[in-house]
């Protein structure tokens, strides 16, 4: 399997905080960005298996939308423990957004990976969630992965943020009331892109939608049997929802693609009230509140990049 490595530009945290403070002001009424010690992420609402998102940070993009569309390629299955070894960080803590391991589950789903991968000293912990469409009422069915399913698989496409899972300094972003058109992640990404230009910066971490509602989607349990050839086809196939705060989101984004056919941003979310899926944007600009913790990635790894590509279905 192909695996390319690239070094991101890693900005000084104070400097990056200043850039975000300024840029987010154009899109949110209240903005407070600071460099803080990462809060203990084993606590509510995160309940991750590790305390932080620091140490040897990497962004890993595995596969891509071309393995899902226009028709699924069922050979494209992966193992997150193996991915951690591939990116030279066995024992990594990995979070992000991808497609659920249909080869294990028996159906397609949205995947919220939260995995402490295996290392010499420790067995792996799978704290992931999957979201699927409830066959009974077409609502969202969110499941804690390890309650029902074995293994550490994922499939087709994944945007991952890997680290040693250590405590450390991170960028805290608190915003309230959206005054602009951009979603939270796009606003962060474009602000960084405008400042750092040709130097690609990768970021990952977690944020909580504390108040308001969010537009999300969940892929159907069955892959489409007729080819999905346009964004319109894809939108007909997906199921869209409006989900309610608090939602814990797992963002992975890159300011600019240094030539690896990257998905620039991808965010999935879960909750403790049965909702989760792929985050698009909040639908309640007047009341929305976000608080997030982000860390820049040192390295990019591009695993199993599709040879034939297209730009459909990347929203
Ligand atoms: Zn997604």
Tab-separated table of C-alpha atoms and ligand atoms in Angstrom:
chain	number	residue	atom	x	y	z
A	1	UNK	CA	0.000	0.000	0.000
A	2	UNK	CA	1.373	3.425	-0.911
A	3	UNK	CA	2.380	5.780	1.897
A	4	UNK	CA	3.850	9.250	1.321
A	5	UNK	CA	5.260	11.490	4.054
A	6	UNK	CA	5.340	15.302	4.088
A	7	UNK	CA	6.416	17.868	6.706
A	8	UNK	CA	3.851	20.545	7.536
A	9	UNK	CA	4.729	24.073	8.491
A	10	UNK	CA	4.285	24.104	12.285
A	11	UNK	CA	3.513	27.626	13.513
A	12	UNK	CA	4.369	28.853	16.984
A	13	UNK	CA	1.222	28.379	19.110
A	14	UNK	CA	1.064	31.978	20.371
A	15	UNK	CA	1.443	33.282	16.838
A	16	UNK	CA	-1.205	30.885	15.494
A	17	UNK	CA	-3.539	31.884	18.329
A	18	UNK	CA	-3.171	35.532	17.334
A	19	UNK	CA	-3.898	34.724	13.693
A	20	UNK	CA	-7.068	32.812	14.641
A	21	UNK	CA	-8.259	35.477	17.088
A	22	UNK	CA	-8.166	38.034	14.279
A	23	UNK	CA	-9.591	35.817	11.523
A	24	UNK	CA	-12.489	34.339	13.495
A	25	UNK	CA	-13.717	37.861	14.325
A	26	UNK	CA	-14.893	38.150	10.728
A	27	UNK	CA	-17.282	35.219	11.236
A	28	UNK	CA	-18.283	35.194	14.930
A	29	UNK	CA	-19.462	37.947	17.282
A	30	UNK	CA	-17.515	36.738	20.339
A	31	UNK	CA	-14.075	35.200	19.885
A	32	UNK	CA	-11.593	34.138	22.549
A	33	UNK	CA	-8.478	32.275	21.449
A	34	UNK	CA	-5.738	31.342	23.905
A	35	UNK	CA	-2.886	28.900	24.384
A	36	UNK	CA	-3.790	26.641	27.319
A	37	UNK	CA	-2.940	23.292	28.866
A	38	UNK	CA	-5.108	20.695	27.162
A	39	UNK	CA	-8.052	19.864	29.447
A	40	UNK	CA	-8.256	16.254	30.644
A	41	UNK	CA	-9.978	14.591	27.695
A	42	UNK	CA	-10.811	11.469	29.690
A	43	UNK	CA	-13.511	13.625	31.367
A	44	UNK	CA	-17.028	14.435	30.116
A	45	UNK	CA	-18.085	15.251	27.501
A	46	UNK	CA	-15.028	13.867	25.651
A	47	UNK	CA	-14.524	10.542	27.517
A	48	UNK	CA	-11.452	9.722	25.375
A	49	UNK	CA	-9.083	6.905	26.440
A	50	UNK	CA	-6.191	9.423	26.797
A	51	UNK	CA	-5.740	12.794	28.475
A	52	UNK	CA	-4.491	14.917	25.572
A	53	UNK	CA	-3.775	15.363	21.861
A	54	UNK	CA	-0.097	16.278	22.103
A	55	UNK	CA	3.202	14.644	21.122
A	56	UNK	CA	4.434	13.605	17.652
A	57	UNK	CA	1.321	14.961	15.923
A	58	UNK	CA	0.413	13.673	12.486
A	59	UNK	CA	-2.418	13.975	10.011
A	60	UNK	CA	-3.145	10.789	8.128
A	61	UNK	CA	-5.409	10.643	5.104
A	62	UNK	CA	-6.301	7.104	4.109
A	63	UNK	CA	-7.988	6.205	0.820
A	64	UNK	CA	-10.497	8.742	-0.426
A	65	UNK	CA	-13.956	9.494	-1.768
A	66	UNK	CA	-13.059	7.836	-5.136
A	67	UNK	CA	-13.236	4.464	-3.305
A	68	UNK	CA	-16.862	5.234	-2.314
A	69	UNK	CA	-18.086	6.991	-5.475
A	70	UNK	CA	-19.343	6.566	-8.145
A	71	UNK	CA	-19.447	2.919	-6.977
A	72	UNK	CA	-17.944	1.364	-3.861
A	73	UNK	CA	-14.619	-0.498	-4.033
A	74	UNK	CA	-15.053	-3.205	-1.414
A	75	UNK	CA	-11.366	-4.109	-1.436
A	76	UNK	CA	-10.578	-0.882	0.403
A	77	UNK	CA	-10.513	-1.936	4.052
A	78	UNK	CA	-7.952	-0.867	6.650
A	79	UNK	CA	-6.840	-1.536	10.212
A	80	UNK	CA	-6.176	1.424	12.513
A	81	UNK	CA	-3.498	-0.452	14.490
A	82	UNK	CA	-1.626	-1.047	11.225
A	83	UNK	CA	-2.112	2.587	10.203
A	84	UNK	CA	-0.435	3.681	13.465
A	85	UNK	CA	2.585	1.511	12.636
A	86	UNK	CA	2.621	2.796	9.052
A	87	UNK	CA	2.924	6.393	10.341
A	88	UNK	CA	5.742	5.317	12.671
A	89	UNK	CA	3.730	5.852	15.821
A	90	UNK	CA	2.601	2.490	17.242
A	91	UNK	CA	0.511	3.198	20.321
A	92	UNK	CA	-0.765	6.449	18.769
A	93	UNK	CA	-4.034	7.981	19.892
A	94	UNK	CA	-6.106	8.460	16.757
A	95	UNK	CA	-9.289	10.454	16.224
A	96	UNK	CA	-11.077	11.833	13.187
A	97	UNK	CA	-13.668	11.105	10.516
A	98	UNK	CA	-14.126	8.209	8.113
A	99	UNK	CA	-16.329	5.408	6.872
A	100	UNK	CA	-17.163	2.561	9.231
A	101	UNK	CA	-15.637	-0.892	8.677
A	102	UNK	CA	-18.470	-2.404	6.564
A	103	UNK	CA	-16.456	-5.636	6.291
A	104	UNK	CA	-16.804	-6.130	10.066
A	105	UNK	CA	-20.193	-4.483	10.663
A	106	UNK	CA	-22.006	-5.872	7.626
A	107	UNK	CA	-23.324	-2.400	6.725
A	108	UNK	CA	-22.038	1.057	5.779
A	109	UNK	CA	-21.894	3.806	8.436
A	110	UNK	CA	-20.346	7.076	9.567
A	111	UNK	CA	-17.261	6.397	11.669
A	112	UNK	CA	-16.017	8.484	14.592
A	113	UNK	CA	-12.620	6.895	15.342
A	114	UNK	CA	-11.364	7.417	18.924
A	115	UNK	CA	-8.690	4.746	19.205
A	116	UNK	CA	-5.676	4.181	21.410
A	117	UNK	CA	-3.729	1.844	19.139
A	118	UNK	CA	-1.753	-1.173	20.257
A	119	UNK	CA	1.804	-0.850	21.496
A	120	UNK	CA	4.343	-3.195	23.029
A	121	UNK	CA	3.211	-2.340	26.533
A	122	UNK	CA	-0.520	-1.742	26.154
A	123	UNK	CA	-3.467	-3.451	24.510
A	124	UNK	CA	-5.486	-1.208	22.165
A	125	UNK	CA	-8.670	0.577	23.291
A	126	UNK	CA	-11.485	1.279	20.837
A	127	UNK	CA	-13.550	4.241	22.084
A	128	UNK	CA	-15.046	4.894	18.635
A	129	UNK	CA	-18.658	5.504	17.675
A	130	UNK	CA	-20.583	4.671	14.533
A	131	UNK	CA	-23.746	6.360	13.291
A	132	UNK	CA	-26.166	4.669	10.948
A	133	UNK	CA	-29.685	5.224	9.746
A	134	UNK	CA	-32.197	3.503	12.001
A	135	UNK	CA	-34.015	1.041	9.718
A	136	UNK	CA	-37.196	1.471	11.803
A	137	UNK	CA	-37.740	5.225	11.633
A	138	UNK	CA	-34.915	6.581	9.422
A	139	UNK	CA	-33.609	8.467	12.459
A	140	UNK	CA	-30.027	8.431	13.683
A	141	UNK	CA	-28.755	5.339	15.445
A	142	UNK	CA	-25.496	6.103	17.285
A	143	UNK	CA	-23.600	3.152	18.715
A	144	UNK	CA	-20.512	2.886	20.903
A	145	UNK	CA	-18.378	0.675	18.689
A	146	UNK	CA	-16.892	-1.646	21.309
A	147	UNK	CA	-20.293	-2.366	22.912
A	148	UNK	CA	-21.254	-4.506	19.928
A	149	UNK	CA	-18.438	-4.936	17.433
A	150	UNK	CA	-14.896	-6.360	17.440
A	151	UNK	CA	-11.627	-5.152	15.989
A	152	UNK	CA	-10.036	-1.891	14.874
A	153	UNK	CA	-11.054	-1.623	11.246
A	154	UNK	CA	-12.081	1.265	9.048
A	155	UNK	CA	-12.807	1.448	5.335
A	156	UNK	CA	-12.738	3.428	2.081
A	157	UNK	CA	-11.681	6.831	3.409
A	158	UNK	CA	-10.477	8.348	6.650
A	159	UNK	CA	-9.077	11.673	7.813
A	160	UNK	CA	-7.179	11.060	11.023
A	161	UNK	CA	-5.257	13.050	13.612
A	162	UNK	CA	-2.646	10.973	15.432
A	163	UNK	CA	-0.596	11.908	18.467
A	164	UNK	CA	0.971	10.353	21.547
A	165	UNK	CA	-2.211	11.342	23.406
A	166	UNK	CA	-0.240	13.325	25.932
A	167	UNK	CA	-1.202	16.432	27.877
A	168	UNK	CA	0.454	19.640	26.666
A	169	UNK	CA	-0.161	23.088	25.247
A	170	UNK	CA	-3.005	23.434	22.770
A	171	UNK	CA	-4.967	26.256	21.177
A	172	UNK	CA	-8.299	26.852	22.857
A	173	UNK	CA	-10.912	28.474	20.656
A	174	UNK	CA	-14.156	29.786	22.135
A	175	UNK	CA	-16.642	31.443	19.788
A	176	UNK	CA	-20.256	32.528	20.101
A	177	UNK	CA	-22.877	33.818	17.674
A	178	UNK	CA	-21.999	33.274	14.042
A	179	UNK	CA	-22.195	36.487	12.010
A	180	UNK	CA	-20.566	35.167	8.824
A	181	UNK	CA	-21.399	32.454	6.318
A	182	UNK	CA	-18.557	30.033	7.031
A	183	UNK	CA	-18.895	26.954	9.180
A	184	UNK	CA	-16.574	26.816	12.216
A	185	UNK	CA	-13.959	24.518	10.673
A	186	UNK	CA	-13.896	26.278	7.297
A	187	UNK	CA	-13.395	29.576	9.102
A	188	UNK	CA	-10.413	28.175	11.051
A	189	UNK	CA	-8.962	26.622	7.904
A	190	UNK	CA	-9.370	29.650	5.641
A	191	UNK	CA	-7.976	31.993	8.290
A	192	UNK	CA	-4.850	29.843	8.488
A	193	UNK	CA	-4.647	29.526	4.693
A	194	UNK	CA	-4.857	33.307	4.259
A	195	UNK	CA	-2.055	33.917	6.758
A	196	UNK	CA	0.364	31.078	5.984
A	197	UNK	CA	-0.338	30.919	2.246
A	198	UNK	CA	1.921	28.455	0.464
A	199	UNK	CA	3.099	26.870	3.704
A	200	UNK	CA	0.538	24.111	4.420
A	201	UNK	CA	-0.567	23.837	8.060
A	202	UNK	CA	-2.448	20.766	9.342
A	203	UNK	CA	-4.640	20.829	12.430
A	204	UNK	CA	-6.656	18.374	14.473
A	205	UNK	CA	-8.257	18.017	17.862
A	206	UNK	CA	-11.745	18.241	19.218
A	207	UNK	CA	-14.472	20.813	19.690
A	208	UNK	CA	-17.847	20.855	21.355
A	209	UNK	CA	-20.944	22.471	19.915
A	210	UNK	CA	-22.261	23.645	23.276
A	211	UNK	CA	-25.435	25.371	22.147
A	212	UNK	CA	-27.512	25.320	18.997
A	213	UNK	CA	-28.144	22.840	16.219
A	214	UNK	CA	-26.026	21.377	13.473
A	215	UNK	CA	-26.733	20.057	9.988
A	216	UNK	CA	-25.229	16.594	9.575
A	217	UNK	CA	-25.496	13.606	7.284
A	218	UNK	CA	-25.351	9.849	7.609
A	219	UNK	CA	-24.626	7.500	4.721
A	220	UNK	CA	-27.154	4.719	4.062
A	221	UNK	CA	-26.390	1.210	5.302
A	222	UNK	CA	-26.388	-0.022	1.700
A	223	UNK	CA	-23.916	1.289	-0.842
A	224	UNK	CA	-25.554	2.740	-3.925
A	225	UNK	CA	-26.044	0.142	-6.652
A	226	UNK	CA	-26.330	2.811	-9.342
A	227	UNK	CA	-23.306	5.064	-9.906
A	228	UNK	CA	-23.336	8.396	-8.022
A	229	UNK	CA	-21.890	10.747	-10.607
A	230	UNK	CA	-22.568	14.236	-9.223
A	231	UNK	CA	-22.948	16.109	-5.931
A	232	UNK	CA	-26.680	16.061	-6.628
A	233	UNK	CA	-26.679	12.248	-6.880
A	234	UNK	CA	-24.706	12.056	-3.632
A	235	UNK	CA	-27.093	14.410	-1.819
A	236	UNK	CA	-30.039	12.267	-2.938
A	237	UNK	CA	-28.315	9.180	-1.516
A	238	UNK	CA	-27.272	10.691	1.855
A	239	UNK	CA	-29.691	11.295	4.713
A	240	UNK	CA	-29.516	14.759	6.271
A	241	UNK	CA	-30.332	15.622	9.872
A	242	UNK	CA	-30.442	18.550	12.243
A	243	UNK	CA	-28.756	17.426	15.459
A	244	UNK	CA	-28.817	19.120	18.857
A	245	UNK	CA	-26.007	20.318	21.128
A	246	UNK	CA	-23.996	19.211	22.981
A	247	UNK	CA	-22.095	17.468	20.188
A	248	UNK	CA	-18.447	16.414	20.478
A	249	UNK	CA	-16.703	16.891	17.126
A	250	UNK	CA	-13.492	15.356	15.771
A	251	UNK	CA	-12.066	17.815	13.207
A	252	UNK	CA	-9.123	17.187	10.892
A	253	UNK	CA	-8.151	19.917	8.438
A	254	UNK	CA	-5.343	21.126	6.204
A	255	UNK	CA	-4.953	24.758	5.166
A	256	UNK	CA	-3.763	23.841	1.680
A	257	UNK	CA	-3.138	20.633	-0.271
A	258	UNK	CA	0.575	20.208	-0.998
A	259	UNK	CA	-0.317	17.846	-3.852
A	260	UNK	CA	-1.677	14.638	-2.312
A	261	UNK	CA	-5.315	14.928	-3.430
A	262	UNK	CA	-6.346	15.722	0.157
A	263	UNK	CA	-9.786	16.300	1.565
A	264	UNK	CA	-9.145	19.727	3.120
A	265	UNK	CA	-11.535	19.312	6.032
A	266	UNK	CA	-13.529	16.488	7.513
A	267	UNK	CA	-15.359	16.514	10.832
A	268	UNK	CA	-17.526	13.859	12.455
A	269	UNK	CA	-19.379	14.193	15.733
A	270	UNK	CA	-20.900	12.096	18.496
A	271	UNK	CA	-22.949	12.831	21.587
A	272	UNK	CA	-24.163	11.234	24.788
A	273	UNK	CA	-27.802	11.587	23.689
A	274	UNK	CA	-27.857	9.265	20.690
A	275	UNK	CA	-26.953	11.642	17.859
A	276	UNK	CA	-23.857	11.704	15.670
A	277	UNK	CA	-22.657	11.879	12.080
A	278	UNK	CA	-20.825	14.051	9.555
A	279	UNK	CA	-20.754	17.750	10.533
A	280	UNK	CA	-21.667	20.293	7.828
A	281	UNK	CA	-22.473	23.546	9.684
A	282	UNK	CA	-24.581	24.974	12.496
A	283	UNK	CA	-28.108	26.044	11.612
A	284	UNK	CA	-28.538	28.384	14.591
A	285	UNK	CA	-26.120	31.295	14.051
A	286	UNK	CA	-27.718	33.487	16.739
A	287	UNK	CA	-27.346	31.002	19.575
A	288	UNK	CA	-24.455	28.754	18.538
A	289	UNK	CA	-21.465	28.333	20.859
A	290	UNK	CA	-18.313	26.377	20.162
A	291	UNK	CA	-15.336	25.546	22.366
A	292	UNK	CA	-12.434	23.625	20.867
A	293	UNK	CA	-8.893	22.412	21.498
A	294	UNK	CA	-6.539	22.165	18.540
A	295	UNK	CA	-2.977	21.148	17.884
A	296	UNK	CA	-0.934	21.630	14.692
A	297	UNK	CA	0.368	18.479	13.018
A	298	UNK	CA	4.085	18.023	12.370
A	299	UNK	CA	3.737	15.472	9.598
A	300	UNK	CA	1.295	14.398	6.917
A	301	UNK	CA	1.003	10.774	5.848
A	302	UNK	CA	-0.947	9.936	2.700
A	303	UNK	CA	-1.885	6.251	2.633
A	304	UNK	CA	-3.337	4.431	-0.388
A	305	UNK	CA	-4.022	7.596	-2.390
A	306	UNK	CA	-6.515	6.824	-5.190
A	307	UNK	CA	-4.905	6.839	-8.637
A	308	UNK	CA	-8.098	7.908	-10.360
A	309	UNK	CA	-9.752	10.837	-8.660
A	310	UNK	CA	-12.607	13.369	-8.887
A	311	UNK	CA	-13.991	16.189	-6.780
A	312	UNK	CA	-17.505	14.860	-6.093
A	313	UNK	CA	-18.777	14.345	-2.550
A	314	UNK	CA	-16.080	16.212	-0.619
A	315	UNK	CA	-18.332	18.621	1.315
B	1	LIG	ZN1	-17.781	12.262	6.731
